[in-house]
Amino acid sequence: MLQHKRTLAGILAATMMFSLTACGGGGATTDPGSDAAQDPNEAAAAGTLQLSEWEESSGIFNTDETDEELYEKAKEEGKVTIYSISSRITKVANAFMEKYPGVEVEPFDISTNELLEKVTREYDAGQHVADVVHIKDQDGTLYNEYILPRKFYNYKPADILSHIDEKYTKTQTPMYVELTQLFYNSEAYPDGSPVTNIWQLTEPDWKGRVMMQNPLDNLAWGSWITGFCVGDVPDELAASYKELYGKELTLSDGCENAGYEFLKRLHDNEPIFTSSSDEIAEAVGTKGQTNPPIGFCASSKLRKNEDNNWCLAPVNLEPTTGIPQINTLYVVGECEHPNAAKLLVRFMMGGADGDVSGYKYFNTLGGWPVRDDIEPAEGSTPYSDLHVSDFNVTDIYENINPVRDFWTLLG
C-alpha cells in the first residue's frame, strides 16, 4: 500500500518540475500545461489533442485494434515488461506467453509505494523499463498527476469496455474491484454478524474491539475514510443513523457533515490499529475464540479462509462499506513495447471474448470482475448486492488531506 500521501509529495513534486517534453514524456510539444488540464482520451476522441510522436506511433488512443492485429505487432517488439502490485502476476505472465508465443513477458511484483517511486524515477531519467503498470488509484493521484500530464495512459479498447459500466472507465482502465470490508468471526457468531449498521461500531459494546489500519500511515486507508465525507455518503450516513436510533444525528463541533461525525465517534471508540490486513484477518478469523474482535481489512483475505483455517465472514454494512479499490492497468508513456503492452492489457482484462486464462488469477473470493460477461468466483456475493459508495477521484483527491488532518486532530 502507498504510505502517507505527504511521503509521496516529494516524488510527485520532483516529477512535475520536469517538462514532459524534456524528459521524453508523451505530452504535447507546444503547450503541455494546457493539455494537462484535460482528459487525454476525451481530447483525442474530440480531435483537439496535439499528439506527440510517441502517441501517434504507438496508437495509444486507437480503440479499435483487435487481439490478432496487436499480436502481429507485438511479435515484432518481442517483449513486454509489467510492474504489478500482485504476486499473481507471474502466473498471468506465463499464461500470456502460452497464448502468445514469441512475446516474452517480464513481470515484477512490487509494493505500491516502491512501484510508483521506481517507475517515476525511471520515467524522469528517460529510462523506459516498464511498459505496463498494475496498481490502484486510491486517491486520484494517478489520474491527476500521471494521466492528465500524459505520463501514464488509459488504453481503452472499445470491444472490451463495452462490457464495463462507464462509471468505472472514465478515469481508468479497470480490471477488477476489491473492498476494505468489515469482517466478523462466524464461529463465534453463528447466527450472523453482530453488527449490520456502521454506526454500531461507535457504540460502547465495541469500544477497543474494532480493528483497522491507521489512516495516517496508509494512503489507501486515508482514501477510505475520505470516502465517508464526500459526495452523497454523508447524507446516507445521516439517514442510516436516524433509521437505527429513531432520531436525527447531532453534529459535534468541527464536524461539517455526518461523515466527519462518524469518523470522530469511531476514533473516540478507540479502534485497534494494526500494520496489515493479514494481521486483522488472523485476529478476527482465528477459530476457538469466545469474544473475538471485528475488523476492517482487504476483502481479498476471504480467499485465505481455507488455507489458514479461518472463519472470516464479511458484513454488508448499512449504508456503505466505503469506496471500492479498483485495480487498474496503465500503459507507461514513451514505453518501448506499446503494442505488446496493449495486447497484455487486453489479455489481463479478458480479451474481446471474456477469455479468463489470464483473468482467472484475479477472479477469486473477495474480488469482483468489472465485466458483465465474466462471472465472479464461486461463493461471491453479487457485487450489485453490496453497499459500496461510488468512487469519484476528484472528490477524494481534493479532500483527502483535510480529512486526514481532521483525523490527526482527534488525537
CSV table of C-alpha atoms in Angstrom, one decimal:
chain,number,residue,atom,x,y,z
A,1,MET,CA,0.0,0.0,0.0
A,2,LEU,CA,1.0,3.6,-0.5
A,3,GLN,CA,2.2,5.3,2.6
A,4,HIS,CA,1.1,8.7,3.8
A,5,LYS,CA,0.4,11.0,0.8
A,6,ARG,CA,2.8,13.6,2.1
A,7,THR,CA,5.6,10.9,2.0
A,8,LEU,CA,4.9,10.7,-1.7
A,9,ALA,CA,4.8,14.5,-2.1
A,10,GLY,CA,8.5,14.8,-2.7
A,11,ILE,CA,8.4,12.3,-5.5
A,12,LEU,CA,5.4,13.9,-7.2
A,13,ALA,CA,6.8,17.5,-6.8
A,14,ALA,CA,10.1,16.5,-8.3
A,15,THR,CA,8.3,14.7,-11.2
A,16,MET,CA,6.1,17.7,-12.0
A,17,MET,CA,9.2,20.0,-12.2
A,18,PHE,CA,10.3,18.3,-15.4
A,19,SER,CA,8.8,19.3,-18.7
A,20,LEU,CA,7.1,16.4,-20.3
A,21,THR,CA,9.0,17.1,-23.5
A,22,ALA,CA,12.3,17.4,-21.7
A,23,CYS,CA,12.0,14.1,-20.0
A,24,GLY,CA,10.7,12.3,-23.0
A,25,GLY,CA,7.0,12.3,-21.9
A,26,GLY,CA,4.0,11.9,-24.0
A,27,GLY,CA,2.7,15.4,-23.6
A,28,ALA,CA,2.2,18.0,-26.4
A,29,THR,CA,5.3,19.7,-27.6
A,30,THR,CA,3.8,23.3,-27.7
A,31,ASP,CA,1.9,23.9,-24.6
A,32,PRO,CA,1.9,20.9,-22.2
A,33,GLY,CA,0.3,22.9,-19.4
A,34,SER,CA,-2.9,23.5,-21.4
A,35,ASP,CA,-3.1,19.8,-22.4
A,36,ALA,CA,-2.5,18.6,-18.9
A,37,ALA,CA,-5.8,20.1,-17.7
A,38,GLN,CA,-8.0,18.0,-20.0
A,39,ASP,CA,-8.5,14.3,-20.2
A,40,PRO,CA,-6.2,13.0,-22.9
A,41,ASN,CA,-8.6,10.3,-24.1
A,42,GLU,CA,-11.5,12.7,-24.4
A,43,ALA,CA,-9.4,15.3,-26.1
A,44,ALA,CA,-8.0,12.7,-28.6
A,45,ALA,CA,-11.5,11.5,-29.4
A,46,ALA,CA,-12.6,15.0,-30.0
A,47,GLY,CA,-9.6,15.7,-32.2
A,48,THR,CA,-8.4,18.5,-30.1
A,49,LEU,CA,-5.2,16.9,-28.7
A,50,GLN,CA,-1.9,17.6,-30.3
A,51,LEU,CA,-0.3,14.2,-30.5
A,52,SER,CA,3.3,13.6,-29.6
A,53,GLU,CA,5.4,11.4,-31.9
A,54,TRP,CA,5.2,8.5,-29.5
A,55,GLU,CA,1.4,8.9,-29.1
A,56,GLU,CA,1.0,8.8,-32.8
A,57,SER,CA,3.3,5.9,-33.5
A,58,SER,CA,2.1,3.8,-30.6
A,59,GLY,CA,-1.6,4.2,-31.5
A,60,ILE,CA,-2.3,4.6,-27.7
A,61,PHE,CA,-5.6,6.3,-28.4
A,62,ASN,CA,-6.7,3.7,-31.0
A,63,THR,CA,-9.7,1.9,-29.5
A,64,ASP,CA,-10.5,-0.5,-32.4
A,65,GLU,CA,-7.4,-2.7,-32.7
A,66,THR,CA,-8.1,-6.5,-32.4
A,67,ASP,CA,-6.1,-9.0,-30.5
A,68,GLU,CA,-4.9,-10.5,-33.7
A,69,GLU,CA,-3.6,-7.2,-35.1
A,70,LEU,CA,-1.8,-6.4,-31.9
A,71,TYR,CA,-0.2,-9.8,-31.7
A,72,GLU,CA,1.4,-9.4,-35.1
A,73,LYS,CA,2.9,-6.1,-34.0
A,74,ALA,CA,3.8,-7.4,-30.5
A,75,LYS,CA,5.8,-10.2,-32.1
A,76,GLU,CA,7.9,-7.6,-33.8
A,77,GLU,CA,8.6,-5.9,-30.4
A,78,GLY,CA,9.2,-9.3,-28.8
A,79,LYS,CA,8.8,-8.3,-25.2
A,80,VAL,CA,6.7,-6.5,-22.6
A,81,THR,CA,7.5,-5.6,-19.0
A,82,ILE,CA,4.9,-5.1,-16.3
A,83,TYR,CA,5.2,-3.7,-12.8
A,84,SER,CA,2.4,-5.1,-10.6
A,85,ILE,CA,1.2,-4.9,-7.1
A,86,SER,CA,0.2,-8.6,-7.1
A,87,SER,CA,2.2,-11.7,-6.6
A,88,ARG,CA,-0.1,-13.4,-9.0
A,89,ILE,CA,1.4,-11.5,-12.0
A,90,THR,CA,4.0,-14.3,-12.6
A,91,LYS,CA,1.1,-16.8,-13.3
A,92,VAL,CA,-0.5,-14.2,-15.6
A,93,ALA,CA,2.8,-13.7,-17.5
A,94,ASN,CA,3.1,-17.5,-18.0
A,95,ALA,CA,-0.5,-17.7,-19.3
A,96,PHE,CA,0.1,-14.8,-21.7
A,97,MET,CA,3.3,-16.4,-23.1
A,98,GLU,CA,1.4,-19.7,-23.6
A,99,LYS,CA,-1.3,-17.9,-25.6
A,100,TYR,CA,1.0,-15.6,-27.4
A,101,PRO,CA,4.3,-17.3,-28.1
A,102,GLY,CA,7.1,-15.1,-29.4
A,103,VAL,CA,6.3,-12.3,-26.9
A,104,GLU,CA,8.2,-12.5,-23.7
A,105,VAL,CA,6.7,-11.1,-20.5
A,106,GLU,CA,9.0,-9.8,-17.8
A,107,PRO,CA,6.9,-9.4,-14.6
A,108,PHE,CA,7.8,-7.5,-11.5
A,109,ASP,CA,5.9,-7.9,-8.2
A,110,ILE,CA,6.4,-4.7,-6.3
A,111,SER,CA,4.7,-3.0,-3.4
A,112,THR,CA,2.6,0.0,-4.4
A,113,ASN,CA,4.9,2.7,-2.9
A,114,GLU,CA,8.0,1.1,-4.4
A,115,LEU,CA,6.4,0.7,-7.7
A,116,LEU,CA,5.3,4.3,-8.1
A,117,GLU,CA,8.7,5.6,-6.9
A,118,LYS,CA,10.6,3.3,-9.3
A,119,VAL,CA,8.5,4.0,-12.4
A,120,THR,CA,8.5,7.7,-11.7
A,121,ARG,CA,12.3,7.8,-11.3
A,122,GLU,CA,12.9,5.8,-14.4
A,123,TYR,CA,10.5,7.9,-16.4
A,124,ASP,CA,12.1,11.2,-15.4
A,125,ALA,CA,15.5,9.7,-16.3
A,126,GLY,CA,14.3,8.7,-19.7
A,127,GLN,CA,14.7,5.0,-18.9
A,128,HIS,CA,11.7,3.3,-20.3
A,129,VAL,CA,11.7,0.0,-18.5
A,130,ALA,CA,8.1,-0.6,-17.6
A,131,ASP,CA,5.5,-0.9,-20.4
A,132,VAL,CA,2.5,-1.6,-18.2
A,133,VAL,CA,1.7,-0.8,-14.6
A,134,HIS,CA,-0.9,-2.7,-12.5
A,135,ILE,CA,-1.8,-0.5,-9.5
A,136,LYS,CA,-4.8,1.1,-7.7
A,137,ASP,CA,-5.6,4.8,-7.9
A,138,GLN,CA,-6.9,5.1,-4.4
A,139,ASP,CA,-6.9,8.9,-4.0
A,140,GLY,CA,-6.9,10.3,-7.6
A,141,THR,CA,-3.1,10.9,-7.6
A,142,LEU,CA,-2.6,8.7,-10.6
A,143,TYR,CA,-5.3,10.3,-12.7
A,144,ASN,CA,-4.5,13.9,-11.7
A,145,GLU,CA,-0.7,13.7,-11.7
A,146,TYR,CA,0.1,10.9,-14.2
A,147,ILE,CA,-2.8,10.6,-16.6
A,148,LEU,CA,-3.6,14.2,-17.1
A,149,PRO,CA,0.1,15.2,-17.7
A,150,ARG,CA,0.3,12.1,-20.0
A,151,LYS,CA,3.0,10.1,-18.2
A,152,PHE,CA,0.6,7.1,-17.9
A,153,TYR,CA,-2.1,6.3,-20.4
A,154,ASN,CA,-5.5,4.8,-20.1
A,155,TYR,CA,-5.7,2.4,-23.0
A,156,LYS,CA,-9.4,2.0,-23.8
A,157,PRO,CA,-10.2,-0.8,-26.2
A,158,ALA,CA,-13.8,-0.3,-27.3
A,159,ASP,CA,-14.8,-4.0,-27.6
A,160,ILE,CA,-13.7,-4.8,-24.0
A,161,LEU,CA,-15.0,-1.6,-22.5
A,162,SER,CA,-18.4,-2.3,-24.0
A,163,HIS,CA,-18.8,-4.9,-21.2
A,164,ILE,CA,-17.9,-2.5,-18.4
A,165,ASP,CA,-20.0,0.1,-16.7
A,166,GLU,CA,-18.9,3.6,-17.8
A,167,LYS,CA,-18.7,4.7,-14.1
A,168,TYR,CA,-15.5,2.6,-13.9
A,169,THR,CA,-13.9,3.7,-17.1
A,170,LYS,CA,-14.0,7.5,-17.1
A,171,THR,CA,-10.6,7.9,-15.3
A,172,GLN,CA,-9.1,4.4,-15.5
A,173,THR,CA,-8.8,1.1,-17.4
A,174,PRO,CA,-10.2,-1.1,-14.7
A,175,MET,CA,-9.6,-4.8,-14.3
A,176,TYR,CA,-11.4,-5.9,-11.0
A,177,VAL,CA,-12.6,-4.4,-7.8
A,178,GLU,CA,-11.7,-5.1,-4.2
A,179,LEU,CA,-13.0,-3.6,-1.0
A,180,THR,CA,-12.0,-2.6,2.5
A,181,GLN,CA,-14.6,-4.7,4.2
A,182,LEU,CA,-15.8,-5.4,7.7
A,183,PHE,CA,-15.4,-9.0,8.9
A,184,TYR,CA,-16.5,-11.0,11.8
A,185,ASN,CA,-15.8,-14.4,13.2
A,186,SER,CA,-18.6,-16.8,12.0
A,187,GLU,CA,-17.8,-19.4,14.6
A,188,ALA,CA,-18.3,-17.0,17.5
A,189,TYR,CA,-21.4,-15.5,15.8
A,190,PRO,CA,-23.1,-18.5,14.1
A,191,ASP,CA,-26.4,-16.5,13.7
A,192,GLY,CA,-24.8,-13.8,11.6
A,193,SER,CA,-22.9,-10.6,12.0
A,194,PRO,CA,-23.2,-8.9,15.4
A,195,VAL,CA,-23.4,-5.5,13.6
A,196,THR,CA,-25.2,-4.5,10.5
A,197,ASN,CA,-25.3,-0.7,10.6
A,198,ILE,CA,-22.0,1.2,10.5
A,199,TRP,CA,-23.0,3.4,13.5
A,200,GLN,CA,-23.0,0.4,15.8
A,201,LEU,CA,-19.2,0.4,15.6
A,202,THR,CA,-19.3,3.6,17.6
A,203,GLU,CA,-21.3,2.1,20.5
A,204,PRO,CA,-19.8,1.2,23.9
A,205,ASP,CA,-20.1,-2.6,23.2
A,206,TRP,CA,-17.4,-2.2,20.5
A,207,LYS,CA,-15.0,0.1,22.3
A,208,GLY,CA,-11.5,-1.2,21.7
A,209,ARG,CA,-12.8,-4.1,19.7
A,210,VAL,CA,-12.8,-2.8,16.1
A,211,MET,CA,-9.6,-3.4,14.2
A,212,MET,CA,-8.3,-1.4,11.3
A,213,GLN,CA,-5.2,0.2,9.9
A,214,ASN,CA,-4.3,3.8,10.8
A,215,PRO,CA,-5.4,6.2,8.0
A,216,LEU,CA,-2.3,8.3,8.8
A,217,ASP,CA,0.1,5.5,7.9
A,218,ASN,CA,-1.5,4.3,4.7
A,219,LEU,CA,-2.8,6.2,1.7
A,220,ALA,CA,-5.5,3.6,0.9
A,221,TRP,CA,-7.0,3.9,4.3
A,222,GLY,CA,-6.8,7.7,4.1
A,223,SER,CA,-8.8,7.5,0.9
A,224,TRP,CA,-11.2,5.1,2.6
A,225,ILE,CA,-12.1,7.5,5.5
A,226,THR,CA,-12.3,10.4,3.0
A,227,GLY,CA,-15.0,8.4,1.1
A,228,PHE,CA,-17.3,8.8,4.1
A,229,CYS,CA,-17.1,12.6,3.9
A,230,VAL,CA,-17.8,13.4,0.3
A,231,GLY,CA,-20.5,13.0,-2.3
A,232,ASP,CA,-23.8,11.6,-1.2
A,233,VAL,CA,-22.3,9.4,1.5
A,234,PRO,CA,-22.8,11.9,4.4
A,235,ASP,CA,-26.5,12.2,3.7
A,236,GLU,CA,-26.7,8.4,3.5
A,237,LEU,CA,-24.9,8.1,6.9
A,238,ALA,CA,-27.3,10.7,8.5
A,239,ALA,CA,-30.3,8.7,7.2
A,240,SER,CA,-28.9,5.4,8.4
A,241,TYR,CA,-28.3,6.9,11.9
A,242,LYS,CA,-31.9,8.0,12.0
A,243,GLU,CA,-33.1,4.6,10.9
A,244,LEU,CA,-31.1,2.9,13.6
A,245,TYR,CA,-31.8,5.2,16.5
A,246,GLY,CA,-35.0,6.9,15.6
A,247,LYS,CA,-33.7,10.4,15.9
A,248,GLU,CA,-31.8,13.0,13.9
A,249,LEU,CA,-28.0,12.9,14.1
A,250,THR,CA,-26.4,15.8,16.0
A,251,LEU,CA,-23.1,17.0,14.7
A,252,SER,CA,-20.3,17.8,17.1
A,253,ASP,CA,-18.3,21.0,16.9
A,254,GLY,CA,-15.9,20.8,14.0
A,255,CYS,CA,-17.8,18.1,12.1
A,256,GLU,CA,-19.2,19.6,8.9
A,257,ASN,CA,-21.3,16.6,7.9
A,258,ALA,CA,-22.3,13.1,9.1
A,259,GLY,CA,-19.1,11.6,7.6
A,260,TYR,CA,-16.9,13.6,9.8
A,261,GLU,CA,-19.2,12.8,12.8
A,262,PHE,CA,-18.9,9.1,12.1
A,263,LEU,CA,-15.1,9.3,11.9
A,264,LYS,CA,-15.0,11.2,15.2
A,265,ARG,CA,-17.2,8.7,17.0
A,266,LEU,CA,-15.2,5.8,15.5
A,267,HIS,CA,-12.0,7.3,16.7
A,268,ASP,CA,-13.4,8.1,20.1
A,269,ASN,CA,-14.3,4.4,20.4
A,270,GLU,CA,-10.6,3.5,20.4
A,271,PRO,CA,-10.2,1.2,17.4
A,272,ILE,CA,-7.2,-1.1,17.4
A,273,PHE,CA,-4.7,-0.1,14.8
A,274,THR,CA,-2.5,-2.7,13.1
A,275,SER,CA,0.0,-2.7,10.3
A,276,SER,CA,-1.6,-5.1,7.9
A,277,SER,CA,-4.8,-6.7,6.6
A,278,ASP,CA,-3.3,-10.1,7.3
A,279,GLU,CA,-2.9,-9.3,11.0
A,280,ILE,CA,-6.5,-8.1,11.2
A,281,ALA,CA,-7.8,-11.2,9.3
A,282,GLU,CA,-6.0,-13.5,11.6
A,283,ALA,CA,-7.1,-11.8,14.8
A,284,VAL,CA,-10.7,-11.8,13.6
A,285,GLY,CA,-10.9,-15.1,11.8
A,286,THR,CA,-9.0,-17.5,14.1
A,287,LYS,CA,-11.2,-20.2,15.4
A,288,GLY,CA,-11.7,-21.1,19.1
A,289,GLN,CA,-12.3,-17.5,20.3
A,290,THR,CA,-15.1,-16.6,22.7
A,291,ASN,CA,-15.1,-12.8,22.3
A,292,PRO,CA,-13.3,-12.0,19.1
A,293,PRO,CA,-12.9,-8.5,17.6
A,294,ILE,CA,-14.4,-7.4,14.4
A,295,GLY,CA,-12.2,-5.6,11.8
A,296,PHE,CA,-11.9,-3.8,8.5
A,297,CYS,CA,-9.4,-5.4,6.1
A,298,ALA,CA,-8.9,-6.2,2.4
A,299,SER,CA,-11.8,-8.2,1.0
A,300,SER,CA,-9.3,-10.4,-0.7
A,301,LYS,CA,-8.4,-12.0,2.6
A,302,LEU,CA,-11.5,-14.0,2.3
A,303,ARG,CA,-9.8,-16.3,-0.1
A,304,LYS,CA,-7.3,-17.4,2.7
A,305,ASN,CA,-10.0,-18.9,4.9
A,306,GLU,CA,-9.4,-22.5,3.8
A,307,ASP,CA,-5.6,-22.4,3.8
A,308,ASN,CA,-5.4,-20.7,7.2
A,309,ASN,CA,-8.4,-22.5,8.8
A,310,TRP,CA,-10.1,-19.1,9.4
A,311,CYS,CA,-13.8,-18.4,9.8
A,312,LEU,CA,-13.8,-14.9,8.4
A,313,ALA,CA,-17.2,-13.7,7.2
A,314,PRO,CA,-17.9,-10.3,5.5
A,315,VAL,CA,-20.5,-7.8,6.6
A,316,ASN,CA,-22.6,-6.0,4.0
A,317,LEU,CA,-22.8,-2.8,6.1
A,318,GLU,CA,-25.6,-0.3,6.1
A,319,PRO,CA,-25.4,2.2,4.4
A,320,THR,CA,-22.0,1.6,2.9
A,321,THR,CA,-18.8,-0.3,3.5
A,322,GLY,CA,-16.9,2.5,1.8
A,323,ILE,CA,-15.3,3.3,-1.5
A,324,PRO,CA,-14.1,0.5,-3.9
A,325,GLN,CA,-10.4,-0.3,-4.5
A,326,ILE,CA,-10.3,-0.6,-8.3
A,327,ASN,CA,-7.3,-2.5,-9.7
A,328,THR,CA,-6.2,-0.6,-12.8
A,329,LEU,CA,-3.9,-1.1,-15.8
A,330,TYR,CA,-1.9,1.7,-17.3
A,331,VAL,CA,0.4,1.9,-20.3
A,332,VAL,CA,3.6,3.9,-19.4
A,333,GLY,CA,4.3,6.9,-21.7
A,334,GLU,CA,7.2,6.5,-24.2
A,335,CYS,CA,7.4,2.8,-23.4
A,336,GLU,CA,9.4,0.7,-25.9
A,337,HIS,CA,6.8,-2.0,-26.5
A,338,PRO,CA,3.5,-0.2,-26.8
A,339,ASN,CA,1.8,-2.9,-29.0
A,340,ALA,CA,2.8,-5.7,-26.7
A,341,ALA,CA,1.7,-3.5,-23.8
A,342,LYS,CA,-1.8,-3.1,-25.3
A,343,LEU,CA,-2.0,-6.8,-26.0
A,344,LEU,CA,-1.1,-7.6,-22.4
A,345,VAL,CA,-3.7,-5.1,-21.1
A,346,ARG,CA,-6.3,-6.7,-23.3
A,347,PHE,CA,-5.3,-10.2,-22.1
A,348,MET,CA,-5.4,-9.2,-18.4
A,349,MET,CA,-8.9,-7.7,-18.9
A,350,GLY,CA,-10.3,-10.9,-20.6
A,351,GLY,CA,-9.8,-10.0,-24.2
A,352,ALA,CA,-12.6,-9.4,-26.7
A,353,ASP,CA,-14.4,-12.6,-25.7
A,354,GLY,CA,-14.0,-12.8,-22.0
A,355,ASP,CA,-11.1,-15.2,-22.1
A,356,VAL,CA,-10.3,-15.9,-18.4
A,357,SER,CA,-6.9,-17.6,-18.9
A,358,GLY,CA,-5.2,-14.5,-17.6
A,359,TYR,CA,-8.1,-13.0,-15.7
A,360,LYS,CA,-8.8,-16.1,-13.6
A,361,TYR,CA,-5.9,-15.5,-11.2
A,362,PHE,CA,-7.5,-12.3,-10.0
A,363,ASN,CA,-11.1,-13.6,-10.1
A,364,THR,CA,-11.1,-15.0,-6.5
A,365,LEU,CA,-13.2,-14.6,-3.4
A,366,GLY,CA,-13.0,-11.0,-2.3
A,367,GLY,CA,-12.5,-9.6,-5.8
A,368,TRP,CA,-15.2,-8.8,-8.3
A,369,PRO,CA,-14.9,-8.6,-12.1
A,370,VAL,CA,-15.9,-5.3,-13.7
A,371,ARG,CA,-17.0,-7.0,-16.9
A,372,ASP,CA,-20.7,-8.0,-17.3
A,373,ASP,CA,-19.7,-11.2,-19.1
A,374,ILE,CA,-17.4,-12.7,-16.5
A,375,GLU,CA,-18.9,-14.4,-13.5
A,376,PRO,CA,-17.4,-13.7,-10.1
A,377,ALA,CA,-15.7,-16.5,-8.1
A,378,GLU,CA,-18.0,-19.2,-6.8
A,379,GLY,CA,-19.4,-18.2,-3.4
A,380,SER,CA,-19.1,-14.5,-4.0
A,381,THR,CA,-21.9,-12.1,-3.0
A,382,PRO,CA,-23.0,-10.4,-6.2
A,383,TYR,CA,-21.3,-7.0,-6.4
A,384,SER,CA,-24.6,-5.4,-7.2
A,385,ASP,CA,-26.0,-6.6,-3.8
A,386,LEU,CA,-23.1,-4.9,-1.8
A,387,HIS,CA,-23.4,-1.5,-0.3
A,388,VAL,CA,-20.5,0.3,-1.9
A,389,SER,CA,-20.1,4.1,-2.4
A,390,ASP,CA,-19.3,5.5,-5.8
A,391,PHE,CA,-15.7,6.4,-6.3
A,392,ASN,CA,-15.0,9.9,-7.6
A,393,VAL,CA,-11.3,10.6,-8.0
A,394,THR,CA,-11.7,14.3,-7.9
A,395,ASP,CA,-13.7,14.2,-4.6
A,396,ILE,CA,-11.0,12.0,-2.9
A,397,TYR,CA,-8.1,13.9,-4.4
A,398,GLU,CA,-9.4,17.3,-3.3
A,399,ASN,CA,-10.5,16.2,0.2
A,400,ILE,CA,-8.0,13.5,1.4
A,401,ASN,CA,-5.7,15.9,3.2
A,402,PRO,CA,-8.4,17.9,5.0
A,403,VAL,CA,-10.0,14.6,6.2
A,404,ARG,CA,-6.6,13.2,7.3
A,405,ASP,CA,-5.9,16.5,9.1
A,406,PHE,CA,-9.2,16.1,10.9
A,407,TRP,CA,-8.3,12.6,11.9
A,408,THR,CA,-4.9,13.8,13.2
A,409,LEU,CA,-6.6,16.5,15.4
A,410,LEU,CA,-8.7,13.8,17.0
A,411,GLY,CA,-5.6,12.8,18.9
